[in-house]
Short mmCIF file of C-alpha atoms in Angstrom, two decimals:
data_model
loop_
_atom_site.label_atom_id
_atom_site.label_comp_id
_atom_site.label_asym_id
_atom_site.label_seq_id
_atom_site.Cartn_x
_atom_site.Cartn_y
_atom_site.Cartn_z
CA MET A 1 2.00 5.20 12.98
CA TYR A 2 2.88 5.70 9.29
CA GLU A 3 6.15 7.63 9.48
CA ASN A 4 6.40 8.39 5.78
CA LEU A 5 2.81 9.51 5.22
CA LEU A 6 3.16 13.19 6.10
CA ASP A 7 6.51 13.75 4.27
CA ARG A 8 5.23 11.90 1.25
CA PHE A 9 2.08 14.04 1.11
CA LEU A 10 4.04 17.30 1.55
CA THR A 11 6.42 16.28 -1.26
CA TYR A 12 3.52 15.55 -3.61
CA VAL A 13 1.52 18.69 -3.01
CA LYS A 14 4.45 21.02 -3.59
CA ILE A 15 4.57 19.86 -7.23
CA ASN A 16 2.18 21.71 -9.56
CA THR A 17 0.11 19.14 -11.51
CA ARG A 18 -2.85 21.30 -12.40
CA SER A 19 -4.82 20.07 -15.38
CA ASP A 20 -5.96 22.21 -18.34
CA GLU A 21 -9.46 21.93 -19.74
CA ASN A 22 -8.40 23.71 -22.94
CA SER A 23 -5.73 21.15 -23.76
CA THR A 24 -6.20 18.47 -26.36
CA THR A 25 -3.45 16.12 -25.10
CA THR A 26 -3.53 13.20 -22.62
CA PRO A 27 -2.53 14.08 -19.96
CA SER A 28 -3.66 17.66 -20.45
CA THR A 29 -0.43 19.07 -18.91
CA PRO A 30 3.19 17.79 -19.14
CA SER A 31 3.58 18.17 -15.38
CA GLN A 32 1.26 15.24 -14.78
CA THR A 33 3.35 12.98 -16.95
CA GLU A 34 6.50 14.15 -15.23
CA PHE A 35 4.96 13.50 -11.85
CA ALA A 36 3.97 10.00 -12.87
CA LEU A 37 7.33 9.09 -14.42
CA ASN A 38 9.78 11.02 -12.26
CA ILE A 39 8.09 10.90 -8.79
CA LEU A 40 5.67 7.98 -8.67
CA LYS A 41 7.32 5.35 -10.85
CA PRO A 42 10.67 5.15 -8.99
CA GLU A 43 8.91 5.31 -5.65
CA MET A 44 6.41 2.58 -6.61
CA GLU A 45 9.33 0.32 -7.60
CA ARG A 46 11.23 1.16 -4.42
CA ILE A 47 8.42 0.27 -2.06
CA GLY A 48 7.87 -3.15 -3.60
CA LEU A 49 5.37 -2.86 -6.45
CA VAL A 50 6.06 -4.97 -9.51
CA ASP A 51 5.16 -4.58 -13.21
CA VAL A 52 5.17 -0.84 -12.74
CA HIS A 53 4.33 0.65 -16.17
CA TYR A 54 3.21 3.90 -17.67
CA LEU A 55 0.44 3.78 -20.26
CA GLU A 56 1.20 6.34 -22.99
CA HIS A 57 -2.35 6.28 -24.38
CA ASN A 58 -4.12 7.28 -21.13
CA GLY A 59 -1.49 8.74 -18.77
CA TYR A 60 -1.96 6.14 -15.99
CA ILE A 61 0.91 4.76 -13.96
CA VAL A 62 0.03 1.24 -12.77
CA GLY A 63 1.68 -1.29 -10.43
CA THR A 64 0.95 -4.53 -8.62
CA LEU A 65 1.56 -5.85 -5.12
CA PRO A 66 1.29 -9.69 -5.52
CA THR A 67 -0.64 -11.62 -2.95
CA ASN A 68 1.32 -13.30 -0.17
CA GLY A 69 -1.46 -15.52 1.19
CA GLU A 70 -4.25 -17.89 0.39
CA GLY A 71 -7.98 -17.61 0.58
CA PHE A 72 -8.34 -14.18 -0.99
CA LYS A 73 -11.16 -14.22 -3.55
CA HIS A 74 -10.58 -10.94 -5.33
CA THR A 75 -7.88 -8.79 -6.97
CA ILE A 76 -8.59 -5.28 -5.75
CA GLY A 77 -7.62 -1.97 -7.28
CA TYR A 78 -6.99 1.44 -5.72
CA ILE A 79 -7.14 4.55 -7.85
CA SER A 80 -6.39 8.25 -7.31
CA HIS A 81 -5.86 11.13 -9.64
CA ILE A 82 -2.66 13.14 -10.14
CA ASP A 83 -4.13 16.45 -11.27
CA THR A 84 -5.41 19.30 -9.15
CA ALA A 85 -8.24 21.76 -9.76
CA ASP A 86 -8.35 25.12 -11.54
CA PHE A 87 -6.96 27.30 -8.77
CA ASN A 88 -3.39 28.56 -8.32
CA ALA A 89 -1.11 25.55 -7.86
CA GLU A 90 2.25 27.28 -8.28
CA ASN A 91 4.62 27.52 -5.34
CA ILE A 92 2.40 25.63 -2.90
CA ALA A 93 3.74 26.13 0.64
CA PRO A 94 1.70 23.91 2.97
CA GLN A 95 1.50 24.71 6.67
CA VAL A 96 1.55 21.95 9.31
CA ILE A 97 -0.50 22.84 12.36
CA GLU A 98 0.12 20.39 15.19
CA ASN A 99 -2.35 19.87 18.03
CA TYR A 100 -4.91 22.27 16.52
CA ASP A 101 -6.38 24.35 19.37
CA GLY A 102 -9.79 24.97 17.84
CA GLY A 103 -9.24 28.65 16.99
CA ASP A 104 -8.54 30.62 13.84
CA ILE A 105 -5.62 29.56 11.67
CA ALA A 106 -3.69 32.33 9.87
CA LEU A 107 -2.88 31.24 6.29
CA GLY A 108 0.66 32.54 6.04
CA SER A 109 0.87 36.27 5.48
CA SER A 110 -1.91 36.26 2.86
CA GLY A 111 -4.42 38.00 5.15
CA TYR A 112 -6.75 34.98 4.91
CA SER A 113 -7.56 32.65 7.77
CA LEU A 114 -9.34 29.42 8.49
CA SER A 115 -12.01 30.11 11.12
CA PRO A 116 -14.55 27.73 12.70
CA LYS A 117 -17.06 30.52 12.31
CA ASP A 118 -16.77 30.29 8.53
CA PHE A 119 -15.84 26.56 8.35
CA PRO A 120 -17.62 24.64 11.16
CA SER A 121 -15.94 21.43 10.00
CA LEU A 122 -12.85 22.63 11.85
CA ASN A 123 -14.66 21.81 15.09
CA ASN A 124 -14.18 18.12 14.23
CA TYR A 125 -10.37 18.35 14.31
CA LYS A 126 -9.38 19.90 17.66
CA GLY A 127 -6.18 18.27 18.90
CA GLN A 128 -5.27 16.89 15.50
CA THR A 129 -2.53 17.73 12.98
CA LEU A 130 -3.88 19.84 10.14
CA ILE A 131 -2.18 20.61 6.85
CA THR A 132 -3.39 23.88 5.31
CA THR A 133 -2.38 26.27 2.51
CA ASP A 134 -0.58 29.55 2.99
CA GLY A 135 -3.62 31.36 1.56
CA THR A 136 -2.20 31.94 -1.94
CA THR A 137 -2.79 28.47 -3.51
CA LEU A 138 -4.90 25.43 -3.14
CA LEU A 139 -3.42 22.53 -1.21
CA GLY A 140 -3.94 19.66 -3.59
CA ALA A 141 -5.27 17.13 -1.06
CA ASP A 142 -7.68 16.39 -3.85
CA ASP A 143 -6.26 14.01 -4.66
CA LYS A 144 -2.68 13.80 -3.51
CA SER A 145 -3.92 12.74 -0.14
CA GLY A 146 -5.38 9.67 -1.87
CA ILE A 147 -2.10 8.97 -3.69
CA ALA A 148 -0.11 9.33 -0.46
CA GLU A 149 -2.52 7.04 1.40
CA ILE A 150 -2.40 4.28 -1.22
CA MET A 151 1.39 4.48 -1.49
CA THR A 152 1.73 4.35 2.29
CA ALA A 153 -0.59 1.38 2.63
CA VAL A 154 1.29 -0.53 -0.05
CA GLU A 155 4.59 0.35 1.50
CA TYR A 156 3.38 -0.90 4.87
CA LEU A 157 2.12 -4.19 3.50
CA ALA A 158 5.26 -4.78 1.43
CA SER A 159 7.48 -4.17 4.45
CA HIS A 160 5.38 -6.44 6.68
CA PRO A 161 5.27 -9.76 4.84
CA GLU A 162 3.80 -11.43 7.89
CA ILE A 163 0.51 -9.64 7.12
CA GLU A 164 -1.31 -11.68 4.48
CA HIS A 165 -3.11 -9.73 1.77
CA GLY A 166 -4.71 -10.38 -1.57
CA GLU A 167 -3.36 -9.15 -4.92
CA ILE A 168 -3.46 -5.35 -5.12
CA ARG A 169 -3.33 -3.19 -8.21
CA VAL A 170 -2.81 0.58 -7.93
CA GLY A 171 -3.41 3.19 -10.64
CA PHE A 172 -2.70 6.89 -10.62
CA GLY A 173 -4.18 8.84 -13.55
CA PRO A 174 -4.57 12.34 -14.98
CA ASP A 175 -7.26 14.89 -15.61
CA GLU A 176 -10.04 13.89 -13.23
CA GLU A 177 -10.70 17.55 -12.39
CA ILE A 178 -11.50 18.34 -16.02
CA GLY A 179 -13.78 15.30 -16.38
CA VAL A 180 -11.81 13.31 -18.98
CA GLY A 181 -9.28 11.39 -16.91
CA ALA A 182 -11.11 8.04 -17.03
CA ASN A 183 -12.24 8.27 -20.66
CA LYS A 184 -9.33 6.15 -21.77
CA PHE A 185 -9.03 3.95 -18.73
CA ASP A 186 -7.66 0.57 -19.67
CA VAL A 187 -9.82 -2.07 -17.97
CA GLU A 188 -8.02 -4.98 -19.54
CA ASP A 189 -4.60 -3.74 -18.35
CA PHE A 190 -5.85 -3.00 -14.78
CA ASN A 191 -7.52 -6.42 -14.56
CA VAL A 192 -9.18 -6.34 -11.14
CA ASP A 193 -12.51 -7.64 -9.79
CA PHE A 194 -13.43 -4.28 -8.32
CA ALA A 195 -11.66 -1.11 -7.27
CA TYR A 196 -12.00 1.94 -5.06
CA THR A 197 -11.19 5.56 -5.85
CA ILE A 198 -9.55 7.07 -2.76
CA ASP A 199 -10.89 10.53 -3.57
CA GLY A 200 -13.57 11.38 -1.01
CA GLY A 201 -13.72 13.99 1.70
CA PRO A 202 -14.12 13.63 5.50
CA LEU A 203 -13.62 10.54 7.62
CA GLY A 204 -16.02 7.69 6.91
CA GLU A 205 -17.25 8.61 3.43
CA LEU A 206 -18.15 5.51 1.42
CA GLN A 207 -20.02 6.39 -1.76
CA TYR A 208 -21.52 4.47 -4.60
CA GLU A 209 -24.14 6.89 -5.88
CA THR A 210 -23.21 9.83 -8.06
CA PHE A 211 -25.03 12.27 -10.23
CA SER A 212 -25.59 11.47 -13.85
CA ALA A 213 -24.11 14.39 -15.71
CA ALA A 214 -24.45 16.22 -19.00
CA ALA A 215 -22.99 19.40 -20.46
CA ALA A 216 -24.99 21.94 -22.43
CA GLU A 217 -23.34 24.47 -24.75
CA LEU A 218 -25.50 27.26 -26.24
CA ARG A 219 -24.75 29.57 -29.05
CA PHE A 220 -27.02 32.60 -29.58
CA ILE A 221 -26.92 34.37 -32.94
CA GLY A 222 -28.03 38.00 -32.86
CA ARG A 223 -28.34 40.84 -35.32
CA ASN A 224 -26.38 43.96 -34.37
CA VAL A 225 -27.99 47.26 -35.37
CA HIS A 226 -27.20 50.75 -34.11
CA PRO A 227 -29.29 51.13 -30.95
CA GLY A 228 -30.68 54.44 -32.10
CA THR A 229 -32.47 52.69 -35.03
CA ALA A 230 -32.81 49.25 -33.52
CA LYS A 231 -36.58 49.04 -33.15
CA ASP A 232 -37.94 45.80 -34.73
CA SER A 233 -34.60 45.01 -36.31
CA MET A 234 -31.99 44.37 -33.56
CA ILE A 235 -31.70 40.87 -32.09
CA ASN A 236 -29.49 41.09 -29.01
CA ALA A 237 -27.70 37.78 -28.54
CA LEU A 238 -26.89 38.54 -24.96
CA GLN A 239 -30.62 39.15 -24.28
CA LEU A 240 -31.42 35.77 -25.92
CA ALA A 241 -29.03 34.13 -23.44
CA ILE A 242 -30.74 35.88 -20.55
CA ASP A 243 -34.18 34.93 -21.88
CA PHE A 244 -33.12 31.31 -22.19
CA HIS A 245 -31.76 31.19 -18.64
CA ASN A 246 -34.88 32.85 -17.17
CA GLN A 247 -37.02 30.02 -18.57
CA LEU A 248 -35.17 27.42 -16.48
CA PRO A 249 -36.65 26.70 -13.05
CA ALA A 250 -35.18 29.31 -10.69
CA GLY A 251 -35.21 26.94 -7.71
CA GLU A 252 -33.27 24.19 -9.48
CA ARG A 253 -29.83 25.73 -9.22
CA PRO A 254 -26.91 24.44 -7.13
CA GLU A 255 -27.38 27.17 -4.51
CA HIS A 256 -30.94 26.00 -3.89
CA THR A 257 -30.57 22.20 -3.93
CA GLU A 258 -29.25 19.41 -1.76
CA GLY A 259 -29.45 15.68 -1.18
CA TYR A 260 -30.99 13.92 -4.15
CA GLU A 261 -32.17 17.14 -5.82
CA GLY A 262 -30.77 17.77 -9.29
CA PHE A 263 -29.96 21.11 -10.90
CA TYR A 264 -29.04 23.24 -13.90
CA HIS A 265 -25.81 25.16 -13.30
CA LEU A 266 -24.82 28.13 -15.49
CA HIS A 267 -21.05 28.36 -15.24
CA GLY A 268 -20.15 30.33 -18.34
CA LEU A 269 -21.75 33.36 -20.08
CA GLY A 270 -20.28 35.87 -22.51
CA GLY A 271 -20.46 37.49 -25.86
CA THR A 272 -21.74 40.57 -27.66
CA VAL A 273 -24.99 41.81 -29.20
CA ASP A 274 -23.98 39.92 -32.36
CA GLU A 275 -23.19 36.55 -30.75
CA ALA A 276 -23.22 35.05 -27.30
CA THR A 277 -22.52 31.77 -25.63
CA SER A 278 -23.51 30.11 -22.37
CA SER A 279 -22.41 26.85 -20.76
CA TYR A 280 -24.33 24.68 -18.32
CA ILE A 281 -23.88 21.47 -16.47
CA ILE A 282 -26.96 19.32 -15.83
CA ARG A 283 -27.05 16.95 -12.87
CA ASP A 284 -29.58 14.42 -11.49
CA PHE A 285 -29.53 11.05 -9.81
CA GLU A 286 -32.50 9.32 -11.43
CA ASP A 287 -32.57 8.41 -15.13
CA GLU A 288 -36.02 9.85 -15.87
CA ALA A 289 -35.31 13.12 -14.13
CA PHE A 290 -31.92 13.38 -15.90
CA GLU A 291 -33.50 12.86 -19.33
CA ASN A 292 -36.29 15.33 -18.49
CA ARG A 293 -33.73 18.05 -17.73
CA LYS A 294 -32.09 17.64 -21.09
CA ALA A 295 -35.49 17.58 -22.77
CA GLU A 296 -36.47 20.79 -21.02
CA MET A 297 -33.47 22.63 -22.45
CA GLU A 298 -34.28 21.33 -25.93
CA LYS A 299 -37.90 22.45 -25.48
CA ILE A 300 -36.83 26.01 -24.54
CA ALA A 301 -34.48 26.28 -27.47
CA ALA A 302 -37.16 25.04 -29.90
CA LYS A 303 -39.73 27.42 -28.49
CA MET A 304 -37.41 30.40 -28.76
CA ASN A 305 -36.47 29.52 -32.36
CA ALA A 306 -40.11 29.18 -33.24
CA GLU A 307 -40.83 32.66 -31.82
CA LEU A 308 -37.82 34.13 -33.65
CA GLY A 309 -38.83 32.49 -36.92
CA GLU A 310 -35.43 31.05 -37.56
CA GLU A 311 -32.71 29.12 -35.72
CA ARG A 312 -30.87 31.57 -33.55
CA VAL A 313 -30.57 29.42 -30.42
CA ILE A 314 -28.25 26.46 -31.06
CA LEU A 315 -28.02 23.85 -28.28
CA THR A 316 -25.43 21.09 -28.08
CA LEU A 317 -25.86 18.46 -25.37
CA HIS A 318 -23.50 15.66 -24.48
CA ASP A 319 -23.53 13.19 -21.58
CA GLN A 320 -20.48 13.15 -19.35
CA TYR A 321 -21.02 10.25 -16.88
CA TYR A 322 -23.77 8.22 -15.22
CA ASN A 323 -24.83 7.21 -11.72
CA MET A 324 -22.53 4.30 -10.86
CA LYS A 325 -25.18 2.93 -8.47
CA LYS A 326 -26.71 1.16 -11.49
CA VAL A 327 -23.57 -0.95 -11.75
CA ILE A 328 -22.56 -1.38 -8.13
CA GLU A 329 -25.97 -2.31 -6.74
CA LYS A 330 -25.87 -5.49 -8.75
CA ASP A 331 -23.17 -6.80 -6.48
CA MET A 332 -22.55 -4.90 -3.26
CA THR A 333 -19.46 -6.88 -2.30
CA PRO A 334 -17.07 -3.86 -2.49
CA ILE A 335 -19.42 -1.81 -0.37
CA ASN A 336 -20.00 -4.57 2.16
CA ILE A 337 -16.27 -5.19 2.56
CA ALA A 338 -15.43 -1.48 3.00
CA LYS A 339 -18.30 -1.06 5.46
CA SER A 340 -17.20 -4.06 7.56
CA VAL A 341 -13.59 -2.80 7.62
CA MET A 342 -14.60 0.71 8.71
CA GLU A 343 -16.82 -0.63 11.48
CA ASN A 344 -13.98 -2.91 12.69
CA LEU A 345 -11.80 0.23 12.86
CA ASP A 346 -14.51 2.15 14.80
CA ILE A 347 -15.08 4.42 11.81
CA LYS A 348 -18.76 5.22 11.18
CA PRO A 349 -19.45 4.63 7.49
CA ILE A 350 -21.10 7.66 5.87
CA ILE A 351 -22.96 6.17 2.92
CA GLU A 352 -24.45 9.14 1.07
CA PRO A 353 -24.69 10.13 -2.57
CA ILE A 354 -21.93 12.20 -4.11
CA ARG A 355 -23.28 15.47 -5.44
CA GLY A 356 -20.68 15.23 -8.19
CA GLY A 357 -18.76 12.46 -9.84
CA THR A 358 -15.54 10.53 -9.59
CA ASP A 359 -13.47 8.62 -12.06
CA GLY A 360 -15.26 5.63 -10.57
CA SER A 361 -18.45 6.75 -12.32
CA LYS A 362 -16.93 6.03 -15.74
CA ILE A 363 -14.81 3.11 -14.68
CA SER A 364 -17.83 1.34 -13.16
CA PHE A 365 -19.64 1.44 -16.48
CA MET A 366 -16.51 0.19 -18.20
CA GLY A 367 -16.75 -3.03 -16.25
CA ILE A 368 -14.93 -2.49 -12.93
CA PRO A 369 -17.31 -1.54 -10.05
CA THR A 370 -15.50 1.38 -8.40
CA PRO A 371 -17.00 3.04 -5.34
CA ASN A 372 -15.36 5.98 -3.58
CA ILE A 373 -13.68 6.12 -0.13
CA PHE A 374 -12.68 9.14 1.97
CA ALA A 375 -9.23 10.68 1.59
CA GLY A 376 -9.68 13.42 4.15
CA GLY A 377 -9.79 16.70 2.26
CA GLU A 378 -12.00 19.61 3.41
CA ASN A 379 -12.82 22.85 1.49
CA MET A 380 -11.26 21.44 -1.61
CA HIS A 381 -10.30 23.39 -4.75
CA GLY A 382 -9.24 26.63 -3.13
CA ARG A 383 -7.16 28.57 -0.65
CA PHE A 384 -9.18 27.29 2.35
CA GLU A 385 -8.42 23.65 1.66
CA TYR A 386 -7.07 21.56 4.51
CA VAL A 387 -6.71 17.95 5.61
CA SER A 388 -6.21 16.13 8.87
CA LEU A 389 -3.17 13.86 9.19
CA GLN A 390 -5.17 11.57 11.49
CA THR A 391 -7.87 11.18 8.90
CA MET A 392 -5.27 10.30 6.31
CA GLU A 393 -3.93 7.69 8.67
CA LYS A 394 -7.38 6.24 8.99
CA ALA A 395 -7.67 6.10 5.23
CA VAL A 396 -4.43 4.06 5.19
CA ASP A 397 -5.94 1.77 7.81
CA VAL A 398 -9.01 1.24 5.63
CA ILE A 399 -6.93 0.39 2.52
CA ILE A 400 -4.91 -2.12 4.53
CA GLY A 401 -8.09 -3.52 6.05
CA ILE A 402 -9.76 -4.05 2.70
CA SER A 403 -6.60 -5.60 1.27
CA THR A 404 -6.34 -8.11 4.10
CA PHE A 405 -10.06 -8.87 4.33
CA LYS A 406 -11.08 -12.51 3.84
CA GLU A 407 -14.69 -13.12 3.04
CA LYS A 408 -16.44 -15.84 4.99
CA LYS A 409 -17.15 -19.02 3.04
#
């Protein structure tokens, strides 16, 4: 139905736009700026968007499709991120599997394969067109599927002026995967009533609850003494890191939690006897539970320092984002519209919490309620990533449906 969707997506994913968490620039990598200016900007102008502009201070490329009808109450935004995750993104060579037969899919000559035995989600896509990796890179459907879907929807509306729609604003930004992309989001420039991130997974996802999130960085200061004469004098910083970790609830880790259950996640650990560091992310849905988790880490650090008789466990905590439900539940209009559109398209809305976050988490608290809608990706962030073309087409349908939706008086 959307003849440019597949080619557009394949063009986008072949360009490496991986972000870099160690960078201090915005965007974190030059390739994201180049993608915005050299790929997206001319294409946005070509398909009919106006006032297309790149914001130097935050790395967003923004454009507008003016309304062509009356009776539309809202200006609506659509947002997707340009960057891809921390997996090989160089020389991406996507495979297009037409009429998937339900069996194993060899990922190029890499020796890897996609199998329903390992990834049962494949059973949902028999007979569809799948786009996969060649086994050596990620695909980048997170979130170039979202960009392709927004661009295709806008192109369709612009080329069909007989279809009335409200005013639409689109924004494509950097560095979502490293958690800083929306920090400098310009609410005044975007100027919409509400928005949607097109950044979800399988068909039907409609999400307005996320984790609240914090990061914990720990530094352990040891005392290195020759192990042969270490009794009562050595303080092993690596052992301090282990001792700290062992005092956290063993069952409250990502591998043991689901649904609304929060967790502590150790994702970095290193050092020597003399000094060690560890890094955690803290996640929970409810405010009290979220605060209790941070307080528990502070309690463990204080206890260890008291036992050591001096400060050798140094904890630094900082909040990253908050559960956007607190904002969106005050006015469920964007959820109700998206839900109605999906149901009219015979798509079953899957309204479940995100065990993670989106740029919409931060943007919602900045003043623009921004829930999340499916973009189609499966197994994201690695070599087993894939997406269904038919699901991407459905995402385009939803974007068009929302844009043309008139609320009853």
